[in-house]
XYZ file of C-alpha atoms in Angstrom:
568
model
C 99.323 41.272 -11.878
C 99.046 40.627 -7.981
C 96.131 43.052 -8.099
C 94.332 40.874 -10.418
C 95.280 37.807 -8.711
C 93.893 39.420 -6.055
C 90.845 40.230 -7.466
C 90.212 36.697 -8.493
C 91.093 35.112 -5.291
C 88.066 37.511 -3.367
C 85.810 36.605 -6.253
C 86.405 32.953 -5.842
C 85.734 32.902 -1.768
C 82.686 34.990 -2.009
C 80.973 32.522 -4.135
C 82.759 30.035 -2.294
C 80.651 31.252 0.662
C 77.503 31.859 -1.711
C 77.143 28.017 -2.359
C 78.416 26.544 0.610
C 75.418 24.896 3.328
C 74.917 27.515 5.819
C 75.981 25.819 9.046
C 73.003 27.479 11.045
C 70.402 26.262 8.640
C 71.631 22.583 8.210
C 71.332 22.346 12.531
C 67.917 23.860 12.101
C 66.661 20.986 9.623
C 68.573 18.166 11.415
C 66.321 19.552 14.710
C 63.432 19.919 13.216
C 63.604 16.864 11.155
C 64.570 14.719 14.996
C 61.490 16.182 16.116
C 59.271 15.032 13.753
C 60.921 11.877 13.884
C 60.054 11.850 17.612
C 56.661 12.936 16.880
C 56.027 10.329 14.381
C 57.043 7.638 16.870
C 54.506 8.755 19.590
C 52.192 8.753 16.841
C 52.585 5.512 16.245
C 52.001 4.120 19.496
C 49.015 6.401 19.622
C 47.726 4.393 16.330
C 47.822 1.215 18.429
C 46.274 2.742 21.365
C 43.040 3.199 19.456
C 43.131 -0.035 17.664
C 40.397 -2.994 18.839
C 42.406 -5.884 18.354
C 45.309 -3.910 20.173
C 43.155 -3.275 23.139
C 41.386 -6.938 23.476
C 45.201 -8.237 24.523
C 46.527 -5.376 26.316
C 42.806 -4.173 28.257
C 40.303 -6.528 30.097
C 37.769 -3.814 28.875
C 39.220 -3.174 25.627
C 36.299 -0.417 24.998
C 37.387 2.333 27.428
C 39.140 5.897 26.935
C 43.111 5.382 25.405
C 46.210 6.483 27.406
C 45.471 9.637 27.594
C 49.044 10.587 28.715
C 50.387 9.383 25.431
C 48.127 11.173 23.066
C 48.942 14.659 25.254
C 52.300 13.171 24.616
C 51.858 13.388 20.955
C 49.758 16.069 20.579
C 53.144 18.089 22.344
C 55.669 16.257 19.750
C 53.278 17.440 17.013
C 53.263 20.990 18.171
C 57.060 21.193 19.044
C 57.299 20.037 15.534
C 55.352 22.431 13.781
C 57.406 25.198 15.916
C 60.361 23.933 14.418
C 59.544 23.306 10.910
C 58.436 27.297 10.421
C 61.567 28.678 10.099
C 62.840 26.270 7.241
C 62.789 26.869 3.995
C 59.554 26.372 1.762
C 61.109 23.085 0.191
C 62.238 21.802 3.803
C 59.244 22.781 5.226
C 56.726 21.177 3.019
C 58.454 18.013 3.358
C 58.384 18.085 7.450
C 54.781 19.228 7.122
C 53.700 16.170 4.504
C 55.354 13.832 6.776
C 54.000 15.265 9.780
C 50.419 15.231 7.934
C 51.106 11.644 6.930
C 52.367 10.195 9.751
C 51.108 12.271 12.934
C 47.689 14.301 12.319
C 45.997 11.395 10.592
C 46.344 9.510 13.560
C 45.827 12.435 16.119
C 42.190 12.922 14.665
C 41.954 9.174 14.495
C 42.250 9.318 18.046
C 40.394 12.563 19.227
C 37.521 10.767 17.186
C 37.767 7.961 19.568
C 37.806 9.783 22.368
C 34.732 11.753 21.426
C 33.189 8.552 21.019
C 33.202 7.078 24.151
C 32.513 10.133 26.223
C 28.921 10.261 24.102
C 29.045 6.923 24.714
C 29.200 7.211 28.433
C 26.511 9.653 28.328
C 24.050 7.794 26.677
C 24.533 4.873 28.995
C 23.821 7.439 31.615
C 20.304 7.723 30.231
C 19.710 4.261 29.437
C 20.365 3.446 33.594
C 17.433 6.431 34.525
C 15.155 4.984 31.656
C 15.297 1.210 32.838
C 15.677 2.336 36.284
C 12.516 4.389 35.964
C 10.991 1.590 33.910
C 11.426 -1.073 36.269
C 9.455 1.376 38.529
C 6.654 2.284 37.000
C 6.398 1.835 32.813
C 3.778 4.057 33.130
C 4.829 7.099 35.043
C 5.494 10.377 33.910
C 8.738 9.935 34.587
C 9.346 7.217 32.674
C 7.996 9.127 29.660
C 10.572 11.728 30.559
C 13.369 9.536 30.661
C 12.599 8.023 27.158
C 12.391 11.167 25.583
C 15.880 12.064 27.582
C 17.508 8.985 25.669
C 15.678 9.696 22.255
C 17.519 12.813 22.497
C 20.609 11.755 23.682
C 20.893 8.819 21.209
C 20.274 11.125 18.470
C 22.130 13.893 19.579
C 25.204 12.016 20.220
C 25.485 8.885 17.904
C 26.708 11.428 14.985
C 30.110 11.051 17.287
C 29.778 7.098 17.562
C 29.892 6.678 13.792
C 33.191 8.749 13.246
C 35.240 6.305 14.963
C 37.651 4.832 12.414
C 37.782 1.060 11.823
C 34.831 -0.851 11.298
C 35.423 -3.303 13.655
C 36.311 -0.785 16.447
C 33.047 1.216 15.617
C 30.633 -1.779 15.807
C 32.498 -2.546 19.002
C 31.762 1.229 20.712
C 28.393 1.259 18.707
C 27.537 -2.356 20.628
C 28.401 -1.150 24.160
C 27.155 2.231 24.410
C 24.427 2.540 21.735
C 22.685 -0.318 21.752
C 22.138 -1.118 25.123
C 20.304 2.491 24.742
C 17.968 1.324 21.910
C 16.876 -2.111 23.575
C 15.950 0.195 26.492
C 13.528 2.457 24.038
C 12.434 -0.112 21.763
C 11.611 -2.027 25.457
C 9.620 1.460 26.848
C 8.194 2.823 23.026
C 5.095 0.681 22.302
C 4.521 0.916 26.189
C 4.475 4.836 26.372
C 2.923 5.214 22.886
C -0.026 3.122 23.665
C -0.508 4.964 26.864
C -0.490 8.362 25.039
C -2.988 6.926 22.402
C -5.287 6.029 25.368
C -4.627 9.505 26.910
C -5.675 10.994 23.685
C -8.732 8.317 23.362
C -10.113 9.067 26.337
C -9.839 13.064 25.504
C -11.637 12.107 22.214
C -14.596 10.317 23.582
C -15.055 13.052 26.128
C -15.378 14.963 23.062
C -17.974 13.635 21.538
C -16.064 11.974 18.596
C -18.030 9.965 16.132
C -17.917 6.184 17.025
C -16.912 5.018 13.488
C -13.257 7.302 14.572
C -13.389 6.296 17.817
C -13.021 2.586 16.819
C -11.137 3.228 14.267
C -8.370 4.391 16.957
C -9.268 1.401 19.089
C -8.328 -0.873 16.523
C -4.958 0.882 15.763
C -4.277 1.214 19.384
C -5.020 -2.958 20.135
C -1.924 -3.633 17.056
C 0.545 -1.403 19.013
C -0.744 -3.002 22.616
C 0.439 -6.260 20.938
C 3.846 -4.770 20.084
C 4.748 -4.973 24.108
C 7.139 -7.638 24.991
C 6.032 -6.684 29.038
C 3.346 -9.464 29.366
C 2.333 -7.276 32.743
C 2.297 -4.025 30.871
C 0.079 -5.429 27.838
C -2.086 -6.824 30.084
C -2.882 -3.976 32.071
C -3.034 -1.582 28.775
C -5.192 -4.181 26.915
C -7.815 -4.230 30.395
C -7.691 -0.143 29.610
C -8.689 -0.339 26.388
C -11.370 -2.870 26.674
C -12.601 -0.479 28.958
C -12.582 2.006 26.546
C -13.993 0.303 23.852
C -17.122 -0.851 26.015
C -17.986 2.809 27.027
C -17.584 3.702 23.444
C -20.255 1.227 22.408
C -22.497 1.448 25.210
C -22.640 5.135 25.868
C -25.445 7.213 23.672
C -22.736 8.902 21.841
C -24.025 11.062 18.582
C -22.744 10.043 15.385
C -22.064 12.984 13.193
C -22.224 10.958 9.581
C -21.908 6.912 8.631
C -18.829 6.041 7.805
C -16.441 3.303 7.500
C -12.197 3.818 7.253
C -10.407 1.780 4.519
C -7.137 0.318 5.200
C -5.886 0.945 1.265
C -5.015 4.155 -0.308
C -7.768 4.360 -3.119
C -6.567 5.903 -6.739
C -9.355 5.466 -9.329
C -12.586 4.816 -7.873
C -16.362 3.945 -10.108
C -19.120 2.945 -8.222
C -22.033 0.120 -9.062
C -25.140 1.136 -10.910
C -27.653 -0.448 -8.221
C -25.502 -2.323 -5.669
C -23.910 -0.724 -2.684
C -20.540 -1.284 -3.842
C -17.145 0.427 -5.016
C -14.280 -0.778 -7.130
C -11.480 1.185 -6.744
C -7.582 0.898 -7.937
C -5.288 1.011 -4.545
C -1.514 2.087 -3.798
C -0.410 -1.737 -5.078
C -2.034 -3.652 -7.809
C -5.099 -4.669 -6.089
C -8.837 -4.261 -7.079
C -10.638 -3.420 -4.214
C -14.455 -4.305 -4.136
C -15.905 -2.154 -0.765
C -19.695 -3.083 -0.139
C -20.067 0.269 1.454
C -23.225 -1.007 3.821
C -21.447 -3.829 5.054
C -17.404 -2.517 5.431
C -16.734 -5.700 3.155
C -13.816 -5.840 1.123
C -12.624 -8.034 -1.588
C -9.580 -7.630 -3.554
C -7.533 -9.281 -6.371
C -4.061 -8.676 -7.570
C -3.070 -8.168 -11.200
C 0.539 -9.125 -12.113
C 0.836 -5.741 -13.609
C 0.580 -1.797 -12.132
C -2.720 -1.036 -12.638
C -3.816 2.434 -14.472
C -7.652 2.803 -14.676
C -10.447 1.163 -14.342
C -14.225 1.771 -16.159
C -17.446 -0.448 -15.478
C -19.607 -1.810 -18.130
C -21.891 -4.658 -17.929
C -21.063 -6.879 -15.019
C -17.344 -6.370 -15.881
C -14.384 -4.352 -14.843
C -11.777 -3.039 -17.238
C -8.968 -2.061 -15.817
C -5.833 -0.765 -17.901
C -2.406 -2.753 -16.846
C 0.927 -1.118 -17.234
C 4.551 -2.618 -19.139
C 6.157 0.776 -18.827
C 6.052 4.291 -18.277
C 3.962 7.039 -19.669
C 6.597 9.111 -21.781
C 5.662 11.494 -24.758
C 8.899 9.976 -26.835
C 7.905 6.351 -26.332
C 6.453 5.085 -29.303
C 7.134 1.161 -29.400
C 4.194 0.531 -27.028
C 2.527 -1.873 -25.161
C 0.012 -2.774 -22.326
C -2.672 -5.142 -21.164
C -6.322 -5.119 -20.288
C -7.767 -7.119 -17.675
C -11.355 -7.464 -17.554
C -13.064 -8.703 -14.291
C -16.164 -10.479 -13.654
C -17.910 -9.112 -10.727
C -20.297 -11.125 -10.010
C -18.021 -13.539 -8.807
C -15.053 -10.862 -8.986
C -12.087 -13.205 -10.633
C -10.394 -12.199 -13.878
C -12.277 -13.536 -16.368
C -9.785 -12.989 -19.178
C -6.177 -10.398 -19.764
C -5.269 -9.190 -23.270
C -1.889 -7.557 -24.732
C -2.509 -4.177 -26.423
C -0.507 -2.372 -28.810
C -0.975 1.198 -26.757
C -0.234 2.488 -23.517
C -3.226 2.292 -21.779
C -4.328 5.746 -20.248
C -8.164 5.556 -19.877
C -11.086 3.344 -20.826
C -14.667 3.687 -21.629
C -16.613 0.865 -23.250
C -19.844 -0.040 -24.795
C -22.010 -3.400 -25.187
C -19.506 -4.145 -28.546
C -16.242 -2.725 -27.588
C -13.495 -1.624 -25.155
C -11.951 2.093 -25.948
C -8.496 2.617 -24.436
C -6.412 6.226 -24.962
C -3.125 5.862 -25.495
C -0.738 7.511 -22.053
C 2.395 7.767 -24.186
C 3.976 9.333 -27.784
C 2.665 12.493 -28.708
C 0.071 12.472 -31.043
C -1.491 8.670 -30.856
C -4.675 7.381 -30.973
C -8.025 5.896 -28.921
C -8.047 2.400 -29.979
C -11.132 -0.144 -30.086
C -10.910 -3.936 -29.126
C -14.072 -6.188 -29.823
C -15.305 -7.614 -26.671
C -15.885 -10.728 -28.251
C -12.720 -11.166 -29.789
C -10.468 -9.016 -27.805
C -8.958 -8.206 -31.404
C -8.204 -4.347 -32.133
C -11.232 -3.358 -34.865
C -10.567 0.764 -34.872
C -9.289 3.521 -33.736
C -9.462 7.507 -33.292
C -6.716 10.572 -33.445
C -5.570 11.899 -29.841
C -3.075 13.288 -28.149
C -1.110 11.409 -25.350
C -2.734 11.322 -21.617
C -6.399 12.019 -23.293
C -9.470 11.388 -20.824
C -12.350 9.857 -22.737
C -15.884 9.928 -21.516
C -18.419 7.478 -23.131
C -22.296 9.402 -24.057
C -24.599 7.192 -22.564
C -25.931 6.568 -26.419
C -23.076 4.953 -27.022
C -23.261 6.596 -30.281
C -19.574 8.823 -29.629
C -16.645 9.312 -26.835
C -15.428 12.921 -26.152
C -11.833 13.422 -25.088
C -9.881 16.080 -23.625
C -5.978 16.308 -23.566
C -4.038 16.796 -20.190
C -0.926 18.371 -21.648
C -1.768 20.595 -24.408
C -2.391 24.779 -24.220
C -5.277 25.287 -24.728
C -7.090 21.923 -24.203
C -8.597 19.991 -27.366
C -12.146 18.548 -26.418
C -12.761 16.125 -29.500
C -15.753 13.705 -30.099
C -15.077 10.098 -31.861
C -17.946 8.906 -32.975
C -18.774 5.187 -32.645
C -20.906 2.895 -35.285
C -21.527 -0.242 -34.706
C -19.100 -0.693 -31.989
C -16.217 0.760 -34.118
C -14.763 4.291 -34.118
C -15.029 6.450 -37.151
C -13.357 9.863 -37.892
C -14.635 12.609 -35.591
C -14.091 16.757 -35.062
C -12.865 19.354 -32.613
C -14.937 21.846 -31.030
C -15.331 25.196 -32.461
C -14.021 26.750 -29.108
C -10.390 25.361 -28.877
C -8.638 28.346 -26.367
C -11.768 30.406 -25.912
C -12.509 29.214 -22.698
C -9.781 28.230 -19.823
C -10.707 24.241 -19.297
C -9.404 21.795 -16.602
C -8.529 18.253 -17.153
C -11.646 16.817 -15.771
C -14.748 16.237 -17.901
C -18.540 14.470 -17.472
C -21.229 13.696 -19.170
C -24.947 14.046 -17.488
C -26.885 10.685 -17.536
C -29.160 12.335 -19.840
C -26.637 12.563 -22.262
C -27.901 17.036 -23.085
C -24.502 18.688 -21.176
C -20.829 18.337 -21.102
C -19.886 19.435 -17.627
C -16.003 20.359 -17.240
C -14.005 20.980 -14.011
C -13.423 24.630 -14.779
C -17.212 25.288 -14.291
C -17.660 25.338 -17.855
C -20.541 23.544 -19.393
C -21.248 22.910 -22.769
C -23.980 20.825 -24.950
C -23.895 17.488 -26.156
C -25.743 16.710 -29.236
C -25.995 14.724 -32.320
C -25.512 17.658 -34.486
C -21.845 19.122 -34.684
C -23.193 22.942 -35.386
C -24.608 22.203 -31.568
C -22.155 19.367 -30.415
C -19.694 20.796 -27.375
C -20.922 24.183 -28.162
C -20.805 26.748 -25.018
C -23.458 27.577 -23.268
C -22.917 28.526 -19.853
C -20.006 28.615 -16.776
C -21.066 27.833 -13.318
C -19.742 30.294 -10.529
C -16.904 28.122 -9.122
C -15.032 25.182 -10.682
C -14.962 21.648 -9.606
C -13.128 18.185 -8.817
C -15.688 15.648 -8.935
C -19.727 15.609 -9.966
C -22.728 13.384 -9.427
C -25.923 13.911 -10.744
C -29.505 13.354 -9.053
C -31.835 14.117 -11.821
C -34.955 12.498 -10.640
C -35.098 15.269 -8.193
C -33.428 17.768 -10.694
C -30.038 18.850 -8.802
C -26.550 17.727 -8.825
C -23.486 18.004 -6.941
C -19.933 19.107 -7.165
C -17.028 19.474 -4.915
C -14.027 21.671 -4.347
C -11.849 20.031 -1.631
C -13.931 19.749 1.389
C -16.845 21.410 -0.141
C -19.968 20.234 -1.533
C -21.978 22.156 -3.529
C -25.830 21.670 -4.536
C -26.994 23.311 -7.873
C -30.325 22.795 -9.720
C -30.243 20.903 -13.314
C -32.616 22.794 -14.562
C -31.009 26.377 -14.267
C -27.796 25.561 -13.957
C -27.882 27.841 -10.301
C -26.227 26.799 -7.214
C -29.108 26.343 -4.626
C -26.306 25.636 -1.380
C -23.207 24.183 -0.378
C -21.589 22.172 2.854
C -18.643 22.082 4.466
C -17.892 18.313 5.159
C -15.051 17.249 7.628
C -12.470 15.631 5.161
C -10.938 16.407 1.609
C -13.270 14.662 -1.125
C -11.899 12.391 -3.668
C -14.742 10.617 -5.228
C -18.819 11.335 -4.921
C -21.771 9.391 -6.339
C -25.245 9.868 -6.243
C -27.255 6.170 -5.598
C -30.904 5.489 -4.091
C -31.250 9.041 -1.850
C -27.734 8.836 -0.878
C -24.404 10.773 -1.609
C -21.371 8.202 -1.153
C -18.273 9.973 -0.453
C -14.742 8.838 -0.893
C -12.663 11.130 2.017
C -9.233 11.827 2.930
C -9.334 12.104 6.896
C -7.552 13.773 9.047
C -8.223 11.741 12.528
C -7.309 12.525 15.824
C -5.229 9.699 16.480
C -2.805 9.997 13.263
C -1.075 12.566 11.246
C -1.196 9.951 8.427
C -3.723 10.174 5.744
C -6.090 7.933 5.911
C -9.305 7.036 3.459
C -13.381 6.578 4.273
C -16.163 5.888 2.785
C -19.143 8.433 4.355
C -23.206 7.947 3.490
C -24.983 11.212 3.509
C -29.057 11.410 2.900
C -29.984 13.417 0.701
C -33.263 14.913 -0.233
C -32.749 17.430 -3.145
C -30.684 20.064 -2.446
C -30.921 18.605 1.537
C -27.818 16.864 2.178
C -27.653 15.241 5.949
C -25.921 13.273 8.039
C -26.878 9.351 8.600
């Protein structure tokens, strides 16, 4: 009996002692747990230290670096802290650390951010003093150039740090003394130093020999950032440069490699006048532009709609207006047509259509307008008189049409299909009446691009590939030859028997009759658009001027004497 009591009375203190609080844990918690505590109370103070509206009552300069002593202060607690808590049990430990997280390093980064902030900040005012100083100097010294570009970089460099400051009100505040003090100091020194390196780079040019269409150009683009300079001394003295500049340009015997004239519009869809030196072209708004490309004259007038394409017939422009998208799965569709006088170039009348306009060919009788969206749609025609839809023809979606100059059919060719359809629609009487495919669907690799020669015998397409146009189908858009090198645009010159393609910033000269290329030229810019009018090639350019990285469009006049293409 007494050894069982015994027994039981060892059992019952050991597990006594297994569930009783260990003495030496419980301190360790209680310490680490007072340290936090102290930690979170520097913390705290450290939040306030930071804080704008804190600062404006405690600091005459509330924007300035924070007692530093108390965030070493806290930054200490925090660490002590951490020591203390890695010893403790997981449970204990993840509740020091989520408190600590909470309550301490929130506020710590808070603050480092801060202090980040207004060392960059100092160091951009740093530059700002050198540029102004510099400024005040001389605007146009090299070293003021060098101490704009100093800021530029600084600004850039360091305003990532400005703009992690926490607290709106706090960040516009650092953001008001240190950065923009720094960008009234560029934006005071940037159309000063700009326009002198566009004169630098002026002057270079017309040592050069630059054509004097370019050279104005850049005179003209220089004179809107001269007026850009709030320094009425400065302006003055760059706009007395430049009217220096501009007199030597126009008095000196400079060559001029080709005419040509810069437009101010980034040109889409471009036709040209049958006997008047003019262009209508579609530009980057919803403007129809009206370039008399003797003169530089330009008229425009806005549709209310985005404009698509735009065809000439008669004294008129018809120009295809957008109401959505171009989609293959949009079916419900709908459009407009606006059709412009041009002698007097006002908008004579606007219709609704029931199709997506896409592209447009017309006739004495009728307007023709493929359909941009749904699959497998249709060319539909709308009397001219009535503006009232009379017929239409099977296509597929995003078809270009071409109009024979018999007016007797329109051939299209599809844009998204493998391998291209070329189809003729043939018209009577003004109205469009079932047509047929050519025999040579996917025998021969054919671009999007497709013309007709004013003689209405050859179907020229942008692969190289030409094929015949005739009244008979067995003959109609059969093959006949390829020529050596394909092509974006054509214009034909068949009183002297040649015409002319181009590739980029190539033009190439073949004869009609042989279908042979006879030459080709290099000309300065990337072609968009060439026609062939009175001895002349008018060519629509992208340039790439000295005086801008941007693109920028011209209109250039070339003589042209067969297969003799020179410069005005």
């Amino acid at each position: 009996m007494n050894k069982w009591y015994l027994f039981v009375s060892v059992s019952i203190l050991i597990l006594g002692f297994m569930i009783m609080p260990s003495t030496g844990k419980a301190s360790s918690f209680s310490e680490a747990e007072k340290l936090v505590q102290k930690a979170e109370n520097a913390a705290s103070m450290l939040k306030w230290e930071i804080s704008l509206e804190y600062r404006k009552l405690k600091y005459a300069d509330p924007i300035t670096s924070p007692n530093m002593k108390l965030y070493n202060d806290t930054k200490r607690a925090k660490q002590l802290a951490d020591e203390a808590t890695k010893n403790l049990s997981t449970q204990e430990k993840n509740i020091l650390s989520a408190r600590l997280a909470s309550n301490v390093d929130i506020h710590l980064t808070r603050s480092m951010a801060y202090i980040d902030a207004i060392q960059s900040g100092k160091k951009i005012l740093v530059k700002t003093d050198a540029l102004n100083s510099s400024y005040k100097l001389d605007p146009f010294s090299a070293a003021t150039e060098k101490a704009y570009h100093y800021l530029s970089s600084e600004i850039r460099k360091q305003a990532i740090l400005l703009y992690r400051v926490y607290g709106k009100s706090t960040r516009d505040a650092i953001l008001d003394k240190y950065k923009s003090p720094g960008e009234k100091a560029r934006q005071s020194a940037i159309h000063v130093i700009s326009s002198k390196l566009e004169m630098e780079k002026l002057q270079q040019a017309i040592a050069n020999g630059i054509a004097k269409e370019e050279l104005l150009f850049s005179v003209q683009q220089i004179e809107v950032n001269i007026r850009k300079v709030e320094d009425e001394k400065a302006r003055a003295l760059l706009q007395t440069q430049l009217d220096e500049a501009k007199k030597s340009i126009l008095e000196k015997d400079m060559p001029v490699k080709d005419e040509f004239f810069f437009l101010s519009d980034l040109v889409r869809e471009v036709v040209i006048h049958p006997s008047q030196p003019i262009i209508y072209a579609l530009n980057e708004k919803k403007d129809v532009l009206a370039i008399n490309f003797e003169t530089g004259e330009t008229k425009r007038l806005s549709m209310n709609l985005e404009t698509q394409t735009i065809y000439y017939q008669n004294n008129e422009l018809y120009v295809g207006l957008l109401k959505g998208i171009h989609s293959p799965f949009r079916y419900d569709q709908e459009g407009a047509i606006a059709i412009i006088d041009t002698n007097s170039f006002t908008l004579a009348e606007q219709f609704d259509t029931n199709i997506d306009p896409f592209d447009i060919v017309a006739d004495d009788k009728s307007i023709y307008v493929s359909s941009g969206s749904g699959q497998w749609t249709t060319i539909q025609g709308y009397s001219r008189e009535t503006l009232l839809e009379t017929s239409e023809g099977h296509v597929y979606s995003e078809s270009y049409i071409e109009m024979h100059p018999s007016f007797e059919r329109i051939y299209s060719i599809d844009t998204t299909l493998s391998p291209r359809i070329v189809k003729t629609h043939l018209v009577v009487d003004g109205k469009l009446t079932p047509g047929y495919d050519t025999a040579y669907q996917g025998n021969y690799r054919l671009q999007k691009n497709m013309s007709i020669s004013p003689d209405g015998k050859y179907i020229f397409n942008g692969s190289g590939v030409i094929m015949a146009s005739s009244d008979h189908s067995q003959i109609n858009m059969k093959y006949l030859t390829k020529l050596p090198t394909s092509f974006e645009q054509i214009t034909y010159n068949l009183n002297e028997g040649f015409f002319y393609t181009s590739n980029k910033n190539n033009l190439e000269v073949y004869n009609y009759a042989t279908m042979e290329k006879v030459t080709s030229h290099a000309l300065s810019g990337n072609i968009q658009h060439i026609f062939y009018q009175d001895g002349k090639l008018i060519v629509v350019t992208i340039e790439e001027l000295y005086s801008t990285k941007l693109p920028t469009y011209a209109i250039k006049m070339y003589k042209v004497e067969g297969s003799k293409v020179t410069e005005l």
